[in-house]
Amino acid sequence: WKRVTGVQTCALPISSLGILLLAGIGAGVAIAATVNTINIENFTELDPALPSRILDSKGRLITEFYSEEKRELIAIKDLPRHLVDALITREDDRFWTHRGFTVKSIVRAVVGRLIGRNLGGGSTITQQLAGTLYADRSDISLKRKLVELWWAFQLERRYSKEEILELYLNRMAMGPGVYGFEAASKFYFGHSAREATLAESAILVVTLSSPYSYNPIDFPNRSRDRSRAVLSAMVEAGYATEAEAQASFDDYWDNFDYTRASTSAFFSRSDEAPWFSEYVHRALGDLLYGSIDLYKDGLTVHTTLDLDFQKAADRYMKRGIELANREFLASSSLRLRE
């Protein structure tokens, strides 16, 4: 410090000025990134790949067209409470109160890595979502964790907890070509996540943690054991009673089909009128222009087909083909005898 004509001034070395300048630039970039969060990530304007639905004349689903992703959006208000509770129990028990991260989880993950043991993940639900949206989660590095943490702050600043959770439920990978809890529930259980039981909810959150290792179709025993642990934790947290958890668990696994073969969501899709669907598929190829994508833009296509009439026509066609084959075989045998 120097005193010049009665006024105190501060003479900083060039190196200190450089540090301050860099800090100012860094702060400016950070503030700009914060402002751009609104432009980069608008909760209501996300563009996930959604299948196009082909409907008959009465509005009944014939089939869906999609590529490698099967994704269906669902509002958090439409999900059973026990599904949300199962997710919170398994992935982030302090989700409703933290600001995007918890020191305890980070320390646990660091200690686990240092001693070579899995003591639990260090990422909150918000951090997992931030990593999915803005980082490469396969990159195990400090840089990725910092990027993930930064965007977790921005998501918590911009959105409510319910909005973050809804985006998470619709965004995460859940199996072979399956994204989001709604598509996963239909793929694994054959019905909407709205109807997921307590046991099915536990299975879904277990599958979320490792879509390959805990896939209930490929590894039912692993899924069974892990889901049992989730249900026990829910009972301990007061989200369910022991009787409710046990009854749901037994009901699901006592009726589980262990012979089901795993496949991707695309090949397991249903089609009520395959020949007509292919006709529609080709017709749409000529009708759609510009950037419209039949496999990702979530189109709803209304057709003139009546599924009741189609099924009746299929039955008559099958009988006709069987009759024609019998007559052909009979005439062939007659010609051979001659």
Tab-separated table of C-alpha atoms in Angstrom:
chain	number	residue	atom	x	y	z
A	1	TRP	CA	0.000	0.000	0.000
A	2	LYS	CA	1.166	3.551	-0.750
A	3	ARG	CA	-0.130	6.856	0.454
A	4	VAL	CA	-0.146	9.528	-2.295
A	5	THR	CA	-1.304	13.087	-1.466
A	6	GLY	CA	-3.311	11.794	1.443
A	7	VAL	CA	-5.069	9.063	-0.578
A	8	GLN	CA	-4.349	5.373	-0.159
A	9	THR	CA	-3.698	3.456	-3.389
A	10	CYS	CA	-2.884	-0.150	-4.024
A	11	ALA	CA	-0.142	-1.153	-6.427
A	12	LEU	CA	-0.701	-4.735	-7.620
A	13	PRO	CA	1.982	-6.714	-9.439
A	14	ILE	CA	1.323	-7.689	-13.073
A	15	SER	CA	0.904	-11.351	-12.110
A	16	SER	CA	-1.928	-10.465	-9.708
A	17	LEU	CA	-3.639	-8.396	-12.389
A	18	GLY	CA	-3.397	-11.354	-14.741
A	19	ILE	CA	-5.006	-13.634	-12.187
A	20	LEU	CA	-7.809	-11.127	-11.594
A	21	LEU	CA	-8.318	-10.791	-15.345
A	22	LEU	CA	-8.567	-14.552	-15.789
A	23	ALA	CA	-10.942	-14.780	-12.849
A	24	GLY	CA	-13.099	-12.063	-14.391
A	25	ILE	CA	-13.180	-13.865	-17.740
A	26	GLY	CA	-14.055	-17.118	-16.007
A	27	ALA	CA	-16.853	-15.452	-14.074
A	28	GLY	CA	-18.157	-13.904	-17.287
A	29	VAL	CA	-18.178	-17.261	-19.058
A	30	ALA	CA	-19.930	-18.854	-16.092
A	31	ILE	CA	-22.579	-16.124	-15.993
A	32	ALA	CA	-23.084	-16.403	-19.749
A	33	ALA	CA	-23.497	-20.168	-19.427
A	34	THR	CA	-26.046	-19.614	-16.694
A	35	VAL	CA	-28.032	-17.214	-18.868
A	36	ASN	CA	-27.802	-19.596	-21.807
A	37	THR	CA	-29.290	-22.404	-19.736
A	38	ILE	CA	-32.708	-21.048	-20.673
A	39	ASN	CA	-31.839	-21.209	-24.355
A	40	ILE	CA	-30.051	-24.552	-24.243
A	41	GLU	CA	-32.433	-26.444	-22.008
A	42	ASN	CA	-36.088	-25.495	-22.073
A	43	PHE	CA	-38.065	-28.075	-20.138
A	44	THR	CA	-41.165	-27.751	-22.300
A	45	GLU	CA	-39.293	-27.708	-25.612
A	46	LEU	CA	-37.059	-30.759	-25.402
A	47	ASP	CA	-36.967	-32.782	-28.592
A	48	PRO	CA	-36.778	-36.468	-27.649
A	49	ALA	CA	-37.311	-39.143	-30.273
A	50	LEU	CA	-40.960	-40.214	-30.113
A	51	PRO	CA	-42.596	-43.015	-32.147
A	52	SER	CA	-45.313	-42.357	-34.715
A	53	ARG	CA	-48.602	-44.072	-33.872
A	54	ILE	CA	-50.807	-45.642	-36.565
A	55	LEU	CA	-54.498	-45.741	-35.579
A	56	ASP	CA	-57.535	-47.428	-37.135
A	57	SER	CA	-60.819	-45.674	-37.959
A	58	LYS	CA	-61.964	-45.995	-34.323
A	59	GLY	CA	-58.770	-44.617	-32.851
A	60	ARG	CA	-57.335	-47.998	-31.832
A	61	LEU	CA	-53.578	-48.540	-32.063
A	62	ILE	CA	-52.451	-50.652	-35.013
A	63	THR	CA	-48.692	-50.267	-34.531
A	64	GLU	CA	-45.900	-47.773	-33.942
A	65	PHE	CA	-42.979	-46.763	-36.132
A	66	TYR	CA	-39.679	-45.955	-34.433
A	67	SER	CA	-35.983	-46.498	-35.037
A	68	GLU	CA	-33.477	-47.467	-32.358
A	69	GLU	CA	-35.220	-45.539	-29.578
A	70	LYS	CA	-38.540	-46.399	-27.947
A	71	ARG	CA	-39.600	-43.458	-25.822
A	72	GLU	CA	-42.951	-42.326	-24.457
A	73	LEU	CA	-43.426	-39.238	-22.309
A	74	ILE	CA	-45.474	-39.340	-19.136
A	75	ALA	CA	-46.311	-36.661	-16.566
A	76	ILE	CA	-45.160	-37.263	-13.005
A	77	LYS	CA	-48.693	-36.604	-11.759
A	78	ASP	CA	-49.891	-39.658	-13.706
A	79	LEU	CA	-47.486	-42.060	-11.998
A	80	PRO	CA	-48.330	-44.038	-8.862
A	81	ARG	CA	-46.758	-42.544	-5.769
A	82	HIS	CA	-44.943	-45.768	-4.902
A	83	LEU	CA	-42.997	-45.609	-8.182
A	84	VAL	CA	-41.650	-42.162	-7.318
A	85	ASP	CA	-40.942	-43.334	-3.761
A	86	ALA	CA	-39.034	-46.357	-5.081
A	87	LEU	CA	-36.891	-44.100	-7.265
A	88	ILE	CA	-36.128	-41.699	-4.425
A	89	THR	CA	-35.306	-44.623	-2.099
A	90	ARG	CA	-32.930	-46.283	-4.564
A	91	GLU	CA	-31.252	-43.319	-6.215
A	92	ASP	CA	-31.372	-40.224	-4.003
A	93	ASP	CA	-33.043	-40.276	-0.597
A	94	ARG	CA	-32.348	-36.565	-0.019
A	95	PHE	CA	-33.612	-35.425	-3.415
A	96	TRP	CA	-36.412	-33.220	-2.060
A	97	THR	CA	-34.093	-31.243	0.232
A	98	HIS	CA	-30.650	-30.931	-1.419
A	99	ARG	CA	-29.553	-28.227	-3.878
A	100	GLY	CA	-28.358	-30.585	-6.586
A	101	PHE	CA	-25.608	-32.435	-4.716
A	102	THR	CA	-24.761	-33.850	-1.308
A	103	VAL	CA	-21.296	-33.782	0.248
A	104	LYS	CA	-21.928	-37.161	1.864
A	105	SER	CA	-22.537	-38.868	-1.479
A	106	ILE	CA	-19.490	-37.295	-3.088
A	107	VAL	CA	-17.217	-38.271	-0.185
A	108	ARG	CA	-18.657	-41.821	-0.207
A	109	ALA	CA	-17.960	-42.220	-3.924
A	110	VAL	CA	-14.410	-40.844	-3.603
A	111	VAL	CA	-13.581	-43.105	-0.658
A	112	GLY	CA	-15.033	-46.092	-2.491
A	113	ARG	CA	-12.845	-45.392	-5.521
A	114	LEU	CA	-9.737	-44.978	-3.357
A	115	ILE	CA	-10.244	-48.299	-1.559
A	116	GLY	CA	-11.517	-50.114	-4.652
A	117	ARG	CA	-15.001	-50.841	-3.341
A	118	ASN	CA	-18.457	-49.796	-4.490
A	119	LEU	CA	-19.871	-47.826	-1.574
A	120	GLY	CA	-22.668	-46.295	-3.635
A	121	GLY	CA	-22.927	-43.664	-6.339
A	122	GLY	CA	-21.853	-40.095	-5.733
A	123	SER	CA	-24.364	-38.490	-8.083
A	124	THR	CA	-27.777	-37.216	-7.091
A	125	ILE	CA	-30.743	-37.548	-9.437
A	126	THR	CA	-30.091	-33.965	-10.569
A	127	GLN	CA	-26.438	-34.741	-11.268
A	128	GLN	CA	-27.356	-37.886	-13.193
A	129	LEU	CA	-29.759	-35.880	-15.324
A	130	ALA	CA	-27.200	-33.120	-15.851
A	131	GLY	CA	-24.615	-35.700	-16.883
A	132	THR	CA	-27.040	-37.301	-19.338
A	133	LEU	CA	-27.961	-33.958	-20.903
A	134	TYR	CA	-24.583	-32.193	-20.944
A	135	ALA	CA	-21.751	-34.676	-20.439
A	136	ASP	CA	-20.503	-38.113	-21.405
A	137	ARG	CA	-21.326	-40.286	-18.388
A	138	SER	CA	-18.993	-43.011	-19.620
A	139	ASP	CA	-16.097	-40.596	-19.042
A	140	ILE	CA	-14.840	-41.342	-15.524
A	141	SER	CA	-12.887	-38.166	-14.851
A	142	LEU	CA	-12.808	-35.121	-12.581
A	143	LYS	CA	-13.596	-32.877	-15.548
A	144	ARG	CA	-16.823	-34.721	-16.281
A	145	LYS	CA	-17.853	-34.580	-12.625
A	146	LEU	CA	-17.275	-30.827	-12.539
A	147	VAL	CA	-19.326	-30.318	-15.711
A	148	GLU	CA	-22.058	-32.505	-14.240
A	149	LEU	CA	-22.009	-30.583	-10.960
A	150	TRP	CA	-22.129	-27.204	-12.728
A	151	TRP	CA	-25.198	-28.132	-14.760
A	152	ALA	CA	-26.827	-29.711	-11.723
A	153	PHE	CA	-26.675	-26.260	-10.092
A	154	GLN	CA	-28.298	-24.724	-13.173
A	155	LEU	CA	-31.093	-27.293	-13.312
A	156	GLU	CA	-31.857	-26.794	-9.622
A	157	ARG	CA	-31.838	-23.026	-10.103
A	158	ARG	CA	-34.132	-23.084	-13.102
A	159	TYR	CA	-36.592	-25.907	-12.453
A	160	SER	CA	-38.715	-27.214	-9.606
A	161	LYS	CA	-37.989	-30.608	-8.075
A	162	GLU	CA	-41.067	-32.053	-9.776
A	163	GLU	CA	-39.903	-30.805	-13.191
A	164	ILE	CA	-36.409	-32.259	-12.687
A	165	LEU	CA	-37.849	-35.599	-11.635
A	166	GLU	CA	-40.283	-35.689	-14.564
A	167	LEU	CA	-37.506	-34.981	-17.036
A	168	TYR	CA	-35.372	-37.675	-15.407
A	169	LEU	CA	-38.183	-40.242	-15.558
A	170	ASN	CA	-38.663	-39.602	-19.283
A	171	ARG	CA	-35.022	-39.304	-20.308
A	172	MET	CA	-32.963	-42.122	-18.805
A	173	ALA	CA	-31.940	-45.309	-20.617
A	174	MET	CA	-33.904	-48.303	-19.309
A	175	GLY	CA	-32.995	-51.208	-21.559
A	176	PRO	CA	-32.291	-52.248	-25.181
A	177	GLY	CA	-33.584	-49.287	-27.176
A	178	VAL	CA	-35.897	-48.290	-24.316
A	179	TYR	CA	-35.858	-44.815	-22.746
A	180	GLY	CA	-37.992	-43.524	-19.903
A	181	PHE	CA	-40.175	-45.293	-17.360
A	182	GLU	CA	-43.321	-45.357	-19.505
A	183	ALA	CA	-41.657	-47.147	-22.418
A	184	ALA	CA	-39.790	-49.429	-19.991
A	185	SER	CA	-42.963	-50.455	-18.179
A	186	LYS	CA	-44.646	-51.371	-21.453
A	187	PHE	CA	-41.555	-53.239	-22.630
A	188	TYR	CA	-41.004	-55.291	-19.462
A	189	PHE	CA	-44.544	-55.623	-18.096
A	190	GLY	CA	-46.860	-55.012	-21.053
A	191	HIS	CA	-48.695	-52.050	-19.506
A	192	SER	CA	-48.312	-48.356	-18.725
A	193	ALA	CA	-46.217	-47.121	-15.808
A	194	ARG	CA	-49.494	-45.672	-14.523
A	195	GLU	CA	-50.412	-49.231	-13.559
A	196	ALA	CA	-47.027	-50.282	-12.147
A	197	THR	CA	-47.309	-52.280	-8.940
A	198	LEU	CA	-45.051	-51.856	-5.948
A	199	ALA	CA	-42.864	-54.763	-7.048
A	200	GLU	CA	-42.722	-53.562	-10.661
A	201	SER	CA	-41.709	-50.089	-9.489
A	202	ALA	CA	-38.799	-51.597	-7.565
A	203	ILE	CA	-37.768	-53.597	-10.644
A	204	LEU	CA	-37.818	-50.480	-12.829
A	205	VAL	CA	-35.536	-48.470	-10.534
A	206	VAL	CA	-33.168	-51.443	-10.243
A	207	THR	CA	-33.045	-51.733	-14.039
A	208	LEU	CA	-32.343	-47.999	-14.247
A	209	SER	CA	-29.142	-48.389	-12.234
A	210	SER	CA	-27.783	-50.881	-14.798
A	211	PRO	CA	-30.031	-51.622	-17.809
A	212	TYR	CA	-27.827	-54.526	-18.842
A	213	SER	CA	-26.822	-56.199	-15.568
A	214	TYR	CA	-30.247	-55.992	-13.890
A	215	ASN	CA	-32.504	-56.479	-16.895
A	216	PRO	CA	-35.322	-58.671	-15.460
A	217	ILE	CA	-35.630	-60.628	-18.723
A	218	ASP	CA	-31.953	-61.553	-19.086
A	219	PHE	CA	-31.029	-61.713	-15.391
A	220	PRO	CA	-34.220	-62.366	-13.414
A	221	ASN	CA	-32.422	-63.657	-10.308
A	222	ARG	CA	-30.309	-60.520	-10.031
A	223	SER	CA	-33.340	-58.339	-10.586
A	224	ARG	CA	-35.319	-60.328	-8.040
A	225	ASP	CA	-32.700	-59.938	-5.291
A	226	ARG	CA	-32.073	-56.254	-5.959
A	227	SER	CA	-35.750	-55.383	-6.130
A	228	ARG	CA	-36.310	-57.179	-2.832
A	229	ALA	CA	-33.639	-54.923	-1.292
A	230	VAL	CA	-35.361	-51.827	-2.681
A	231	LEU	CA	-38.693	-52.927	-1.226
A	232	SER	CA	-37.062	-53.509	2.165
A	233	ALA	CA	-35.578	-50.014	2.057
A	234	MET	CA	-39.002	-48.586	1.182
A	235	VAL	CA	-40.524	-50.363	4.161
A	236	GLU	CA	-37.783	-49.002	6.405
A	237	ALA	CA	-38.371	-45.477	5.068
A	238	GLY	CA	-42.095	-45.767	5.700
A	239	TYR	CA	-43.175	-45.740	2.043
A	240	ALA	CA	-44.851	-49.166	2.307
A	241	THR	CA	-45.712	-51.785	4.883
A	242	GLU	CA	-43.952	-55.126	5.045
A	243	ALA	CA	-47.206	-56.902	4.162
A	244	GLU	CA	-47.766	-54.714	1.072
A	245	ALA	CA	-44.208	-55.172	-0.137
A	246	GLN	CA	-44.193	-58.936	0.380
A	247	ALA	CA	-47.583	-59.463	-1.266
A	248	SER	CA	-46.604	-57.459	-4.346
A	249	PHE	CA	-43.200	-59.136	-4.564
A	250	ASP	CA	-44.675	-62.631	-4.343
A	251	ASP	CA	-47.437	-61.869	-6.827
A	252	TYR	CA	-44.989	-60.668	-9.457
A	253	TRP	CA	-42.283	-63.317	-9.142
A	254	ASP	CA	-44.653	-66.250	-8.618
A	255	ASN	CA	-46.127	-65.451	-12.042
A	256	PHE	CA	-42.921	-64.434	-13.799
A	257	ASP	CA	-42.268	-65.946	-17.244
A	258	TYR	CA	-38.682	-67.207	-17.069
A	259	THR	CA	-38.848	-68.460	-20.672
A	260	ARG	CA	-39.234	-65.031	-22.257
A	261	ALA	CA	-36.379	-64.193	-24.620
A	262	SER	CA	-34.847	-60.747	-24.579
A	263	THR	CA	-34.922	-58.573	-27.676
A	264	SER	CA	-34.882	-54.905	-28.528
A	265	ALA	CA	-37.980	-52.767	-28.158
A	266	PHE	CA	-38.340	-52.501	-31.935
A	267	PHE	CA	-38.543	-56.236	-32.549
A	268	SER	CA	-40.938	-56.772	-29.659
A	269	ARG	CA	-43.454	-54.215	-30.934
A	270	SER	CA	-46.962	-55.408	-31.705
A	271	ASP	CA	-48.661	-54.966	-35.070
A	272	GLU	CA	-52.369	-55.701	-35.438
A	273	ALA	CA	-52.298	-55.480	-39.252
A	274	PRO	CA	-48.753	-56.026	-40.605
A	275	TRP	CA	-49.613	-55.892	-44.314
A	276	PHE	CA	-51.695	-52.742	-43.939
A	277	SER	CA	-48.993	-51.160	-41.748
A	278	GLU	CA	-46.435	-51.715	-44.486
A	279	TYR	CA	-48.795	-50.102	-46.998
A	280	VAL	CA	-49.161	-47.071	-44.691
A	281	HIS	CA	-45.387	-46.994	-44.177
A	282	ARG	CA	-44.784	-46.761	-47.942
A	283	ALA	CA	-47.564	-44.216	-48.453
A	284	LEU	CA	-46.142	-41.955	-45.744
A	285	GLY	CA	-42.763	-42.135	-47.434
A	286	ASP	CA	-44.336	-40.334	-50.409
A	287	LEU	CA	-46.454	-37.931	-48.357
A	288	LEU	CA	-43.931	-36.594	-45.824
A	289	TYR	CA	-41.678	-33.759	-46.912
A	290	GLY	CA	-38.882	-31.670	-45.485
A	291	SER	CA	-37.431	-32.469	-42.092
A	292	ILE	CA	-40.384	-34.535	-40.804
A	293	ASP	CA	-39.093	-37.831	-39.414
A	294	LEU	CA	-41.595	-40.676	-39.224
A	295	TYR	CA	-39.466	-42.490	-36.654
A	296	LYS	CA	-38.768	-39.623	-34.238
A	297	ASP	CA	-41.386	-36.876	-34.550
A	298	GLY	CA	-44.232	-38.594	-32.712
A	299	LEU	CA	-46.804	-38.356	-35.519
A	300	THR	CA	-50.350	-39.688	-35.080
A	301	VAL	CA	-51.671	-41.190	-38.305
A	302	HIS	CA	-55.420	-41.840	-38.592
A	303	THR	CA	-56.384	-44.448	-41.197
A	304	THR	CA	-59.609	-45.849	-42.653
A	305	LEU	CA	-58.880	-49.414	-41.521
A	306	ASP	CA	-61.326	-51.035	-39.094
A	307	LEU	CA	-59.458	-53.626	-37.032
A	308	ASP	CA	-62.614	-55.691	-36.499
A	309	PHE	CA	-63.147	-56.019	-40.249
A	310	GLN	CA	-59.436	-56.647	-40.760
A	311	LYS	CA	-59.428	-59.551	-38.296
A	312	ALA	CA	-62.493	-61.065	-39.988
A	313	ALA	CA	-60.818	-60.705	-43.384
A	314	ASP	CA	-57.653	-62.349	-42.004
A	315	ARG	CA	-59.670	-65.339	-40.806
A	316	TYR	CA	-61.352	-65.811	-44.208
A	317	MET	CA	-58.040	-65.357	-45.996
A	318	LYS	CA	-56.413	-67.999	-43.780
A	319	ARG	CA	-59.247	-70.457	-44.493
A	320	GLY	CA	-59.030	-69.739	-48.208
A	321	ILE	CA	-55.280	-70.325	-48.291
A	322	GLU	CA	-55.636	-73.581	-46.338
A	323	LEU	CA	-58.379	-74.764	-48.729
A	324	ALA	CA	-56.301	-73.850	-51.786
A	325	ASN	CA	-53.300	-75.719	-50.382
A	326	ARG	CA	-55.374	-78.858	-49.709
A	327	GLU	CA	-56.828	-78.775	-53.224
A	328	PHE	CA	-53.373	-78.283	-54.717
A	329	LEU	CA	-51.945	-81.209	-52.760
A	330	ALA	CA	-54.907	-83.396	-53.706
A	331	SER	CA	-54.575	-82.581	-57.408
A	332	SER	CA	-50.791	-83.113	-57.261
A	333	SER	CA	-51.264	-86.573	-55.721
A	334	LEU	CA	-53.842	-87.433	-58.401
A	335	ARG	CA	-51.475	-86.430	-61.208
A	336	LEU	CA	-48.683	-88.514	-59.671
A	337	ARG	CA	-50.912	-91.620	-59.536
A	338	GLU	CA	-51.808	-91.136	-63.184
